[in-house]
Coordinates of C-alpha atoms and ligand atoms in Angstrom, one line a residue:
X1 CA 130.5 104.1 107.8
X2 CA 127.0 106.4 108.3
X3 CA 124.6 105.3 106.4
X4 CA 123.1 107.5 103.7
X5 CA 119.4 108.7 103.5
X6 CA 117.7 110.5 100.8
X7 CA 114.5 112.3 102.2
X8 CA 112.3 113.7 99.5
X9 CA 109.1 115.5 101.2
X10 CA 107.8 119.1 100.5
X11 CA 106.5 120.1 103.8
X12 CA 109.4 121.8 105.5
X13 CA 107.3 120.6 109.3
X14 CA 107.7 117.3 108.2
X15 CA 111.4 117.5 106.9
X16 CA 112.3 119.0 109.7
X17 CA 110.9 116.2 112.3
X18 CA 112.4 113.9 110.2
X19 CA 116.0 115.6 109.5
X20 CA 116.7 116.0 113.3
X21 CA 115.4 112.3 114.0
X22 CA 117.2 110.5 111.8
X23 CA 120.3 112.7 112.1
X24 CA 120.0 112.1 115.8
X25 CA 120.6 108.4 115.1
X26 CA 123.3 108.6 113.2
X27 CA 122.4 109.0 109.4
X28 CA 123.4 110.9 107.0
X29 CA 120.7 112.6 105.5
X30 CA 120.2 114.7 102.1
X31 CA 116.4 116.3 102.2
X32 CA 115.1 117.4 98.7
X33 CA 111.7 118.8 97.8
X34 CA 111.0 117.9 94.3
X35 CA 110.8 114.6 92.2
X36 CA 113.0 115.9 90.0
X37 CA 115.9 117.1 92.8
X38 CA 115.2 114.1 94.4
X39 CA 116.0 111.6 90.9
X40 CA 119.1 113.7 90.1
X41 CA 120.3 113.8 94.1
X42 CA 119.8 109.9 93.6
X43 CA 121.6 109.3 90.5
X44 CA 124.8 111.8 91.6
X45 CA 124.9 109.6 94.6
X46 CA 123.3 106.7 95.4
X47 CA 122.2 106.4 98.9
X48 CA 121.8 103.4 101.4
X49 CA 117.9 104.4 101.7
X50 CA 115.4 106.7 100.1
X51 CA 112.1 108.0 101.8
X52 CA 109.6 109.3 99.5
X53 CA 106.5 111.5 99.7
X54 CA 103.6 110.3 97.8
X55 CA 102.3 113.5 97.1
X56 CA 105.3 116.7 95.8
X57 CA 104.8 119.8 93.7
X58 CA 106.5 118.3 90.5
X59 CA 105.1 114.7 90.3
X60 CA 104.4 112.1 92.5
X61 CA 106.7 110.1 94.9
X62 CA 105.8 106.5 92.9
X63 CA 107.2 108.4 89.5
X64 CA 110.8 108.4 91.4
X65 CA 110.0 105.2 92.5
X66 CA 110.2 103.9 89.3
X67 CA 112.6 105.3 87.9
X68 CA 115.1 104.1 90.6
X69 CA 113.7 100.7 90.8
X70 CA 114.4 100.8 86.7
X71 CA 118.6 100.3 87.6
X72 CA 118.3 100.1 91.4
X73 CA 117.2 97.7 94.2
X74 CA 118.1 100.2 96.8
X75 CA 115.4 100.2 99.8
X76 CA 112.7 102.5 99.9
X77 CA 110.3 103.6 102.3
X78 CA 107.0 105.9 100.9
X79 CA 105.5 108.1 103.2
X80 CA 101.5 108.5 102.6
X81 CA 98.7 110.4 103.4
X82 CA 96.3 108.2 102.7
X83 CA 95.9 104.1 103.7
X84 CA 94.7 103.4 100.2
X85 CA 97.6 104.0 98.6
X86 CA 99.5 101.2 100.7
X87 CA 98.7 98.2 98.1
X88 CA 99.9 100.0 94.9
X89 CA 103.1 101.0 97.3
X90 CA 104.1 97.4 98.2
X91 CA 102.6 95.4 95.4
X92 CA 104.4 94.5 92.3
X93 CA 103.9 97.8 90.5
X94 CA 106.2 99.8 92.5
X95 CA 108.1 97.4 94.9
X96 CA 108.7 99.8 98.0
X97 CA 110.1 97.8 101.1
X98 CA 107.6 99.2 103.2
X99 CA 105.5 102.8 104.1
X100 CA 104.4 105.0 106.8
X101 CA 101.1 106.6 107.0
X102 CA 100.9 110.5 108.1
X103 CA 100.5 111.5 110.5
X104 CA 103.4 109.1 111.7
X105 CA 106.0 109.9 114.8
X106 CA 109.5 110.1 114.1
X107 CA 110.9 107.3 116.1
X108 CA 108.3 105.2 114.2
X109 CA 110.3 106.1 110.6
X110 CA 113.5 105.8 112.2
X111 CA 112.8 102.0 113.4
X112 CA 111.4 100.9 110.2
X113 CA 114.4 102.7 108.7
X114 CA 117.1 100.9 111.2
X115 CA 114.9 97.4 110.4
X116 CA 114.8 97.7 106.9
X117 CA 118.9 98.1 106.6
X118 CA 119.5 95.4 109.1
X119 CA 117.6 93.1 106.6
X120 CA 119.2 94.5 103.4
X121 CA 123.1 94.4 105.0
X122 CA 125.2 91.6 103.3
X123 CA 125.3 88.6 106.1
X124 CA 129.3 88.2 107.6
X125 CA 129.9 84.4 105.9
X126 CA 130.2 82.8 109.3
X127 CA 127.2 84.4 110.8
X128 CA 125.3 83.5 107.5
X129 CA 123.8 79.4 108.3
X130 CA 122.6 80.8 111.5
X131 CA 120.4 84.0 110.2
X132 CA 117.0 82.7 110.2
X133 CA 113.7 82.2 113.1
X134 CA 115.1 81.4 116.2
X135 CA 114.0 77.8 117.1
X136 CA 112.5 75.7 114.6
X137 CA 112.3 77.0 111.4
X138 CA 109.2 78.3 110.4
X139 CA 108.0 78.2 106.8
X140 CA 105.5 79.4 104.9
X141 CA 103.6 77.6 101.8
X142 CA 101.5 80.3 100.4
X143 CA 100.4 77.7 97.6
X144 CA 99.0 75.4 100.5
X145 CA 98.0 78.4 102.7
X146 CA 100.1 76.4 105.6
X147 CA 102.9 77.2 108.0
X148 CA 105.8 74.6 108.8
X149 CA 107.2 74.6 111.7
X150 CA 110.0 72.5 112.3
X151 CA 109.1 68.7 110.7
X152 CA 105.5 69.6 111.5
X153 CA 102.4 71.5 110.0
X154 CA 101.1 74.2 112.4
X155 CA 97.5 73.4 113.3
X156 CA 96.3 77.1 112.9
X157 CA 92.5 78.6 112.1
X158 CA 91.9 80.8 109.2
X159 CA 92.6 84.1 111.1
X160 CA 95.9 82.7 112.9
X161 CA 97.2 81.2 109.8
X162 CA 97.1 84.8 107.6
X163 CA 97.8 86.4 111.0
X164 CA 101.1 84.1 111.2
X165 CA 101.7 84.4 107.3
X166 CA 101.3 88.1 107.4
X167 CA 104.0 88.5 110.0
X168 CA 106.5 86.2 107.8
X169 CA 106.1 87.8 105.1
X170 CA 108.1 90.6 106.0
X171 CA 110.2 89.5 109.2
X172 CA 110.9 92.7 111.4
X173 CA 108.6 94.6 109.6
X174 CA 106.3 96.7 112.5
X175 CA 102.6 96.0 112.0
X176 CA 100.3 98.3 113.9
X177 CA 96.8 96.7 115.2
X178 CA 95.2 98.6 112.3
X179 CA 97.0 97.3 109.5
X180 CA 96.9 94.0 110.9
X181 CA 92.9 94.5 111.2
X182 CA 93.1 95.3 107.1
X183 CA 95.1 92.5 105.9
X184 CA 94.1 90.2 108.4
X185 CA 90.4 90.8 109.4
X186 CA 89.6 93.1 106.3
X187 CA 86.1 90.9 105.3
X188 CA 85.1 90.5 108.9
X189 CA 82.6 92.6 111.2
X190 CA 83.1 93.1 114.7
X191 CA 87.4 93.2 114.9
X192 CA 88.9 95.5 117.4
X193 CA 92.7 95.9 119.0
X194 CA 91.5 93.3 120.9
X195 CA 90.8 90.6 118.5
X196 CA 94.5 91.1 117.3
X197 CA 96.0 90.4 120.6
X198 CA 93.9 87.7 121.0
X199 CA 95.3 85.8 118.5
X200 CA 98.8 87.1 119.0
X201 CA 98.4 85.5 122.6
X202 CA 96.9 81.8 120.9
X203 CA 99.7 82.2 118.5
X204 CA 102.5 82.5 120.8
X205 CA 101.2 79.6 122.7
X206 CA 101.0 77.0 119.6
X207 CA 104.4 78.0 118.9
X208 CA 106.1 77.5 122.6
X209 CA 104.0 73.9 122.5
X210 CA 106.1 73.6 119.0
X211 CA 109.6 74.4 120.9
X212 CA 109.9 77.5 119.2
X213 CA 111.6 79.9 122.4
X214 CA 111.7 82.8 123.8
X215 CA 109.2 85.7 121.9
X216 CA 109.0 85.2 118.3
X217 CA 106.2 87.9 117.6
X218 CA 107.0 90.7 119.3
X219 CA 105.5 93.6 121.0
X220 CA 106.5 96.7 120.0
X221 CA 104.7 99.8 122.5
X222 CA 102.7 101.9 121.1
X223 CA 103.3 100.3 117.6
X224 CA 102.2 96.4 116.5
X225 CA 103.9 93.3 116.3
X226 CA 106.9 92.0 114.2
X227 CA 108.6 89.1 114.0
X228 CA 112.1 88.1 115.2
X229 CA 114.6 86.8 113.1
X230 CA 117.5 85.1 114.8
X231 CA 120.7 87.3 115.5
Ligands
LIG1 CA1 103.6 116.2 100.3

C-alpha cells in the first residue's frame, strides 16, 4: 500500500518541489499550509509520515509537533531555516525523527523520508534475529563513552569514538560533513571536510581489523555518511 505523507509548508515553491518529488517516488502526499489545516488533516487521517515547516503563518511547525506527539509516535521530519533550531527539533522537547535544513534538494528529503520508514516498518518475525550491524555487533555505552564491537572494546580517540557514536545513534540517518563538523568537532578550531573523511577512512580500517565486512559507514554523494544496518 503507498505510503501516506502529510506536508505542511507555506511556500507554494517549496511545496511544489516537494509534492512532485515525493509523488514521483510513490507516496501519497496531502500538502497543507497552516498549523491549524495541518493538526485537523492529521487527526482526520493519520498518515505514515508528517513533514513540518518550522516557520507557518498560524503558528509554528514544533506547536503541531506537539500536539501529535501528545497521542502519536508517528515519524516526523521538520524542515528549517535555520541550523540552530536542530537541537530543540531532536532533543527531548519535541522528539522529531530527524530534519532538513533549507535550502535542501528534493532527493535529499525523499531519502531521509524512504530511511526513516524503513526503520519505523514492523520487522517480518523471521527476518527479525537478523536485523541489526552486519558483522559483529556494534554497541554503544554512552555511560562509559565506549563502543563494543563484537567481545571486544574498540580502541578509538576522542574524535573517532563521538564520530562512531554519532553515526549509531541514528543508524541510516544521512549526516552531511557539516553536521558532523557540529556534533563532532563543534569545540575544535581548524576542522574542515577533510578532517571528517579522515576519520571516516581510520574508522573503517579499525573496524575491517575487527571483522566487521563490507562498508559499514557509508558514503552517500553529495550528502554525508550513514551507517548500515544489516538487511
Ligand atoms: Ca515557512
Amino acid at each position: 500500500m503507498r505510503k501516506r505523507i502529510l506536508l505542511l509548508e507555506d511556500e507554494q515553491a517549496i511545496a511544489d518541489t516537494l509534492l512532485y518529488a515525493l509523488r514521483s517516488e510513490g507516496f501519497d502526499v496531502r500538502h497543507l499550509r497552516l498549523a491549524s489545516e495541518a493538526l485537523d488533516a492529521f487527526r482526520e487521517q493519520p498518515p505514515d509520515l508528517a513533514i513540518l515547516d518550522v516557520g507557518v503563518p498560524d503558528g509554528s511547525g514544533f506547536d503541531v509537533c506537539r500536539a501529535i506527539r501528545k497521542t502519536s509516535e508517528t515519524p516526523i521530519v521538520f524542515l528549517t531555516a535555520r541550523h540552530e533550531e536542530i537541537d530543540r527539533v531532536l532533543g527531548l522537547e519535541l522528539g522529531a525523527d530527524d530534519y532538513v535544513v533549507k535550502p535542501f534538494s528534493p532527493r535529499e528529503v525523499c531519502a531521509r523520508v524512504r530511511a526513516i520508514l524503513r526503520r519505523s516498518a514492523p520487522l517480518p518475525q523471521a527476518a527479525a534475529p537478523t536485523a541489526s550491524t552486519p558483522g559483529p555487533l556494534l554497541q554503544l555505552d554512552e555511560a562509559a563513552q565506549r563502543i563494543r564491537c563484537g567481545d571486544d572494546w574498540l580502541a578509538l580517540t576522542r574524535y573517532e569514538f563521538q564520530l562512531l557514536a554519532t553515526l549509531l545513534r541514528r543508524p541510516e540517518r544521512i549526516f552531511s560533513r557539516v553536521e558532523l563538523m557540529d556534533l563532532v568537532w563543534g569545540d575544535a578550531l581548524d576542522t574542515s571536510d577533510r578532517t571528517v573523511d579522515a576519520h571516516v577512512k581510520l574508522l573503517r580500517a579499525k573496524l575491517r581489523a575487527r571483522g566487521v565486512q563490507g562498508e559499514l559507514i557509508q558514503t552517500h554523494r553529495n550528502m554525508g555518511y550513514s551507517i548500515r544496518v544489516a538487511d
